[in-house]
XYZ file of C-alpha atoms in Angstrom:
334
model
C 76.527 107.570 71.173
C 79.095 104.774 70.868
C 78.574 101.745 73.023
C 80.907 99.282 74.654
C 80.205 95.550 74.400
C 77.238 94.565 76.531
C 75.463 97.880 76.086
C 77.704 100.131 78.210
C 78.102 103.530 76.590
C 81.650 104.719 75.905
C 81.159 107.848 78.035
C 79.048 106.393 80.834
C 81.519 103.705 81.874
C 84.506 106.093 82.296
C 82.318 108.306 84.489
C 81.258 105.258 86.471
C 84.901 104.148 86.770
C 86.096 107.612 87.844
C 83.376 107.820 90.473
C 84.298 104.451 91.965
C 88.040 105.224 91.963
C 87.379 108.595 93.600
C 85.219 106.967 96.254
C 87.936 104.396 96.965
C 90.555 107.139 97.331
C 88.370 109.063 99.786
C 87.753 105.864 101.731
C 91.488 105.165 101.977
C 92.080 108.694 103.264
C 89.347 108.187 105.849
C 91.030 104.943 106.895
C 94.309 106.757 107.500
C 92.602 109.373 109.677
C 90.551 106.794 111.563
C 93.483 104.445 112.133
C 95.484 107.222 113.773
C 92.870 108.690 116.106
C 90.879 105.534 116.875
C 93.735 103.728 118.565
C 94.874 106.812 120.459
C 91.848 106.387 122.729
C 92.964 102.912 123.844
C 93.870 103.146 127.545
C 97.468 102.416 128.446
C 100.928 103.844 127.957
C 102.910 101.990 125.263
C 106.251 102.942 126.839
C 105.195 101.686 130.267
C 103.909 98.480 128.677
C 107.224 97.928 126.879
C 109.230 98.453 130.054
C 106.897 96.503 132.336
C 108.908 94.534 134.869
C 112.162 96.228 133.841
C 113.667 98.905 136.136
C 113.535 102.091 134.065
C 114.416 105.612 135.120
C 112.405 108.700 134.212
C 115.194 109.774 131.857
C 115.066 106.445 130.042
C 111.281 106.676 129.746
C 111.625 110.163 128.278
C 114.256 108.909 125.832
C 111.951 106.129 124.650
C 109.053 108.559 124.194
C 111.306 110.846 122.196
C 112.636 107.932 120.153
C 109.121 106.868 119.147
C 107.882 110.424 118.649
C 105.377 110.222 121.511
C 106.623 113.481 122.996
C 105.456 115.476 119.959
C 102.095 117.274 119.761
C 99.265 115.087 118.466
C 98.841 117.108 115.264
C 102.519 116.677 114.430
C 102.352 112.943 115.086
C 99.363 112.800 112.739
C 101.029 114.698 109.882
C 104.203 112.619 110.198
C 102.142 109.434 110.206
C 100.168 110.396 107.065
C 103.292 111.540 105.203
C 105.072 108.250 105.916
C 102.004 106.070 105.266
C 101.498 107.602 101.815
C 105.042 106.518 100.921
C 104.493 102.987 102.257
C 106.315 103.530 105.561
C 104.019 102.231 108.319
C 106.468 102.986 111.107
C 108.477 100.947 113.613
C 106.838 98.467 115.961
C 107.250 99.336 119.658
C 106.980 95.704 120.671
C 109.151 93.952 118.101
C 111.515 96.871 117.281
C 111.138 96.078 113.579
C 109.479 97.849 110.612
C 105.730 97.256 110.576
C 105.778 96.496 106.851
C 108.288 93.673 107.351
C 106.248 92.160 110.199
C 103.086 92.213 108.084
C 104.887 90.708 105.088
C 106.277 87.910 107.265
C 102.851 86.935 108.654
C 100.814 87.437 105.479
C 101.578 84.049 103.807
C 100.112 82.125 106.757
C 96.925 84.205 106.679
C 96.702 83.946 102.880
C 96.974 80.160 103.076
C 94.364 79.721 105.805
C 91.708 82.220 104.753
C 92.368 81.806 101.029
C 91.567 78.097 101.152
C 88.542 78.738 103.368
C 87.117 81.488 101.124
C 87.439 79.367 97.974
C 85.773 76.383 99.643
C 82.882 78.168 101.320
C 82.176 80.459 98.345
C 81.870 77.489 95.977
C 79.870 75.488 98.502
C 77.568 78.386 99.358
C 76.866 79.231 95.708
C 76.092 75.624 94.820
C 73.879 74.880 97.813
C 72.207 78.304 97.689
C 71.273 77.802 94.034
C 69.875 74.313 94.672
C 67.919 75.452 97.736
C 66.302 78.375 95.922
C 65.457 76.383 92.800
C 63.783 73.715 94.945
C 62.464 76.055 97.613
C 60.031 74.497 100.036
C 61.442 70.999 99.568
C 62.777 68.988 102.540
C 66.310 69.517 101.273
C 65.798 73.281 101.121
C 64.372 73.406 104.645
C 67.217 71.287 105.990
C 70.040 73.232 104.319
C 68.496 76.587 105.228
C 68.012 75.548 108.850
C 71.633 74.382 109.132
C 72.874 77.577 107.477
C 70.853 79.817 109.815
C 72.179 77.911 112.817
C 75.822 78.116 111.714
C 75.524 81.796 110.732
C 74.365 82.633 114.248
C 77.204 80.719 115.929
C 80.224 82.857 116.997
C 83.303 81.642 115.145
C 85.495 81.577 118.275
C 82.908 79.425 120.101
C 82.688 76.991 117.202
C 86.489 76.839 117.069
C 86.732 76.042 120.780
C 84.046 73.377 120.391
C 85.952 71.725 117.524
C 89.148 71.755 119.608
C 87.373 70.057 122.515
C 85.799 67.405 120.300
C 88.467 66.688 117.685
C 91.737 67.800 119.310
C 91.299 66.897 122.967
C 88.777 64.153 122.296
C 85.453 63.492 123.972
C 83.780 60.147 124.705
C 84.418 57.687 121.881
C 85.886 60.410 119.656
C 89.706 60.455 119.947
C 91.825 63.565 119.529
C 92.785 63.573 115.849
C 94.029 67.100 115.128
C 96.503 69.543 116.707
C 95.109 72.097 119.146
C 96.898 74.972 117.445
C 99.831 76.248 115.452
C 100.677 75.840 111.795
C 103.311 73.092 111.852
C 105.017 70.604 114.122
C 108.439 72.032 113.278
C 110.298 68.831 112.425
C 109.031 67.962 108.949
C 110.371 68.656 105.451
C 109.224 68.134 101.891
C 105.923 66.350 101.335
C 105.714 65.483 105.027
C 105.796 69.233 105.801
C 102.939 69.925 103.367
C 100.845 67.167 104.928
C 101.695 68.437 108.411
C 100.528 71.976 107.560
C 97.363 70.560 105.964
C 96.746 68.546 109.140
C 97.025 71.714 111.244
C 94.704 73.576 108.858
C 91.747 71.208 109.090
C 90.018 72.616 112.171
C 90.563 76.361 111.545
C 89.503 75.976 107.894
C 86.456 73.970 108.977
C 85.536 76.747 111.420
C 85.792 79.453 108.756
C 83.950 77.357 106.149
C 81.081 76.509 108.514
C 80.325 80.174 109.156
C 81.213 81.549 105.713
C 79.296 79.053 103.588
C 76.118 79.713 105.585
C 76.262 83.421 104.811
C 76.940 82.852 101.110
C 74.179 80.241 100.837
C 71.532 82.479 102.395
C 72.459 85.499 100.262
C 72.494 83.455 97.044
C 69.212 81.738 97.927
C 67.419 85.025 98.655
C 68.774 86.663 95.499
C 67.757 83.760 93.263
C 64.281 83.579 94.804
C 63.790 87.240 93.835
C 64.634 86.391 90.227
C 62.495 83.274 89.917
C 59.289 85.190 89.310
C 60.750 87.164 86.410
C 58.981 87.179 83.061
C 62.236 86.432 81.246
C 62.359 82.987 82.895
C 58.803 82.247 81.712
C 59.845 83.298 78.221
C 62.906 81.063 78.366
C 60.784 78.088 79.388
C 58.281 78.895 76.651
C 61.101 78.579 74.116
C 61.492 74.984 75.193
C 64.695 75.323 77.208
C 65.326 72.670 79.824
C 64.911 73.645 83.456
C 68.610 73.296 84.285
C 69.506 75.478 81.266
C 67.053 78.163 82.397
C 68.610 78.103 85.836
C 72.239 78.067 84.704
C 72.087 80.515 81.776
C 69.371 82.943 82.826
C 68.401 82.883 86.503
C 71.771 82.413 88.198
C 73.690 85.133 86.249
C 71.004 87.693 87.120
C 71.058 86.666 90.784
C 74.811 86.961 91.129
C 75.197 90.695 91.909
C 74.550 90.538 95.683
C 76.526 87.321 95.945
C 79.457 88.787 93.993
C 79.585 91.584 96.555
C 79.642 88.973 99.328
C 82.393 86.975 97.622
C 84.597 90.024 97.090
C 84.099 91.089 100.703
C 85.203 87.595 101.663
C 88.252 87.994 99.423
C 89.051 91.112 101.444
C 89.060 88.878 104.495
C 91.890 86.904 102.897
C 94.200 89.806 103.758
C 92.547 90.607 107.059
C 92.365 87.018 108.180
C 90.165 86.128 111.119
C 91.401 87.599 114.378
C 89.227 85.361 116.542
C 89.876 82.107 114.670
C 93.621 82.719 114.345
C 93.814 83.546 118.052
C 91.829 80.455 119.109
C 93.980 78.144 116.988
C 97.268 80.028 117.612
C 97.657 80.436 113.857
C 100.745 82.584 113.108
C 99.018 85.048 110.789
C 97.941 88.672 110.693
C 94.920 88.095 112.942
C 97.100 86.775 115.759
C 99.601 89.582 115.163
C 96.821 92.167 115.502
C 95.758 90.627 118.824
C 99.345 90.802 120.090
C 99.703 94.416 118.979
C 96.400 95.450 120.551
C 97.331 93.991 123.934
C 100.362 96.310 124.392
C 99.139 98.622 122.668
C 101.713 98.717 119.876
C 100.288 101.763 118.076
C 102.332 101.656 114.819
C 101.648 97.942 114.361
C 97.938 98.262 115.206
C 97.605 101.221 112.829
C 99.497 99.459 110.054
C 97.386 96.315 110.318
C 94.193 98.371 110.416
C 95.225 100.155 107.225
C 96.033 96.838 105.523
C 92.755 95.233 106.646
C 90.584 98.196 105.655
C 92.559 98.800 102.456
C 92.019 95.188 101.371
C 88.268 95.560 101.881
C 88.194 98.824 99.921
C 90.166 97.334 97.019
C 88.049 94.180 96.793
C 84.836 96.228 96.932
C 86.226 98.404 94.141
C 86.939 95.300 92.066
C 83.366 94.122 92.655
C 82.035 97.502 91.518
C 84.140 97.314 88.360
C 82.865 93.793 87.674
C 79.173 94.709 88.007
C 78.814 96.207 84.485
C 80.068 92.929 83.018
C 77.322 91.029 84.845
C 74.604 93.657 84.339
C 75.302 96.374 81.719
C 72.603 98.581 83.271
C 74.918 99.252 86.238
C 77.489 101.152 84.184
C 75.026 103.387 82.361
């Protein structure tokens, strides 16, 4: 039987690929069903929420319900929703009276900037520190880094964000307030000054995301590498006279990467989803804050659309991780 490079047979990999693509398609369909019915159980009447504080007659309320399709049977609302979603139409926001797709597209760059920078930083930091901790397990440095990581992993991100605001934005004791309490920009800068202003606003929310994210990556990488360190192939590599850092870099780390790759790709999915809690705490104008606004109404089309985007991003990044596995370990695709 013909083989692909790396030992993957020419027939096994297409079957593996088809299975993963089929699983992703089923997952996306499940997301559509879940996104419709899950948010229908949220208490509250969207029309009453939209007209709160505004004198509205019963006829006007009925007109609004008819306009948004809320007067139709639930099964018909569901079929209309699925038909439109499959063509990329996520509906019209009750709250903003604008297409959901346009609202998501407008907020996505802010989320991409914030979480994208954070994911790159804490993935690199977690991989590096996790590798060093595992390779020198039991050392004072390993105990210190692992203890800090366990502490940060257990800290709620919103609590850490509030703590950073109190210490570094408001100021406490001898520490002056150095960073903005929220937002993405001051609104009166251009050019290089604007870039520096945005970077200044990003410091605390990025630090919050990095503190929690790097801890998770470090612990997963450390545990995975510790499992590999007793392997016979490492003893063989050392017996060939290879230096310790070469054994670690060329043999141990590549074989320990599979669980960490999954973690990194899940984190890449968070780039689209953002962090609802962190964006809300820091008033960051991204998708996480938009989801919080939509949920408070509830703005059903916007909540559903964001849920589909968030879940879809996770499904796609997990699919990419699955497709990458055979390149890291050819046994996976057999």
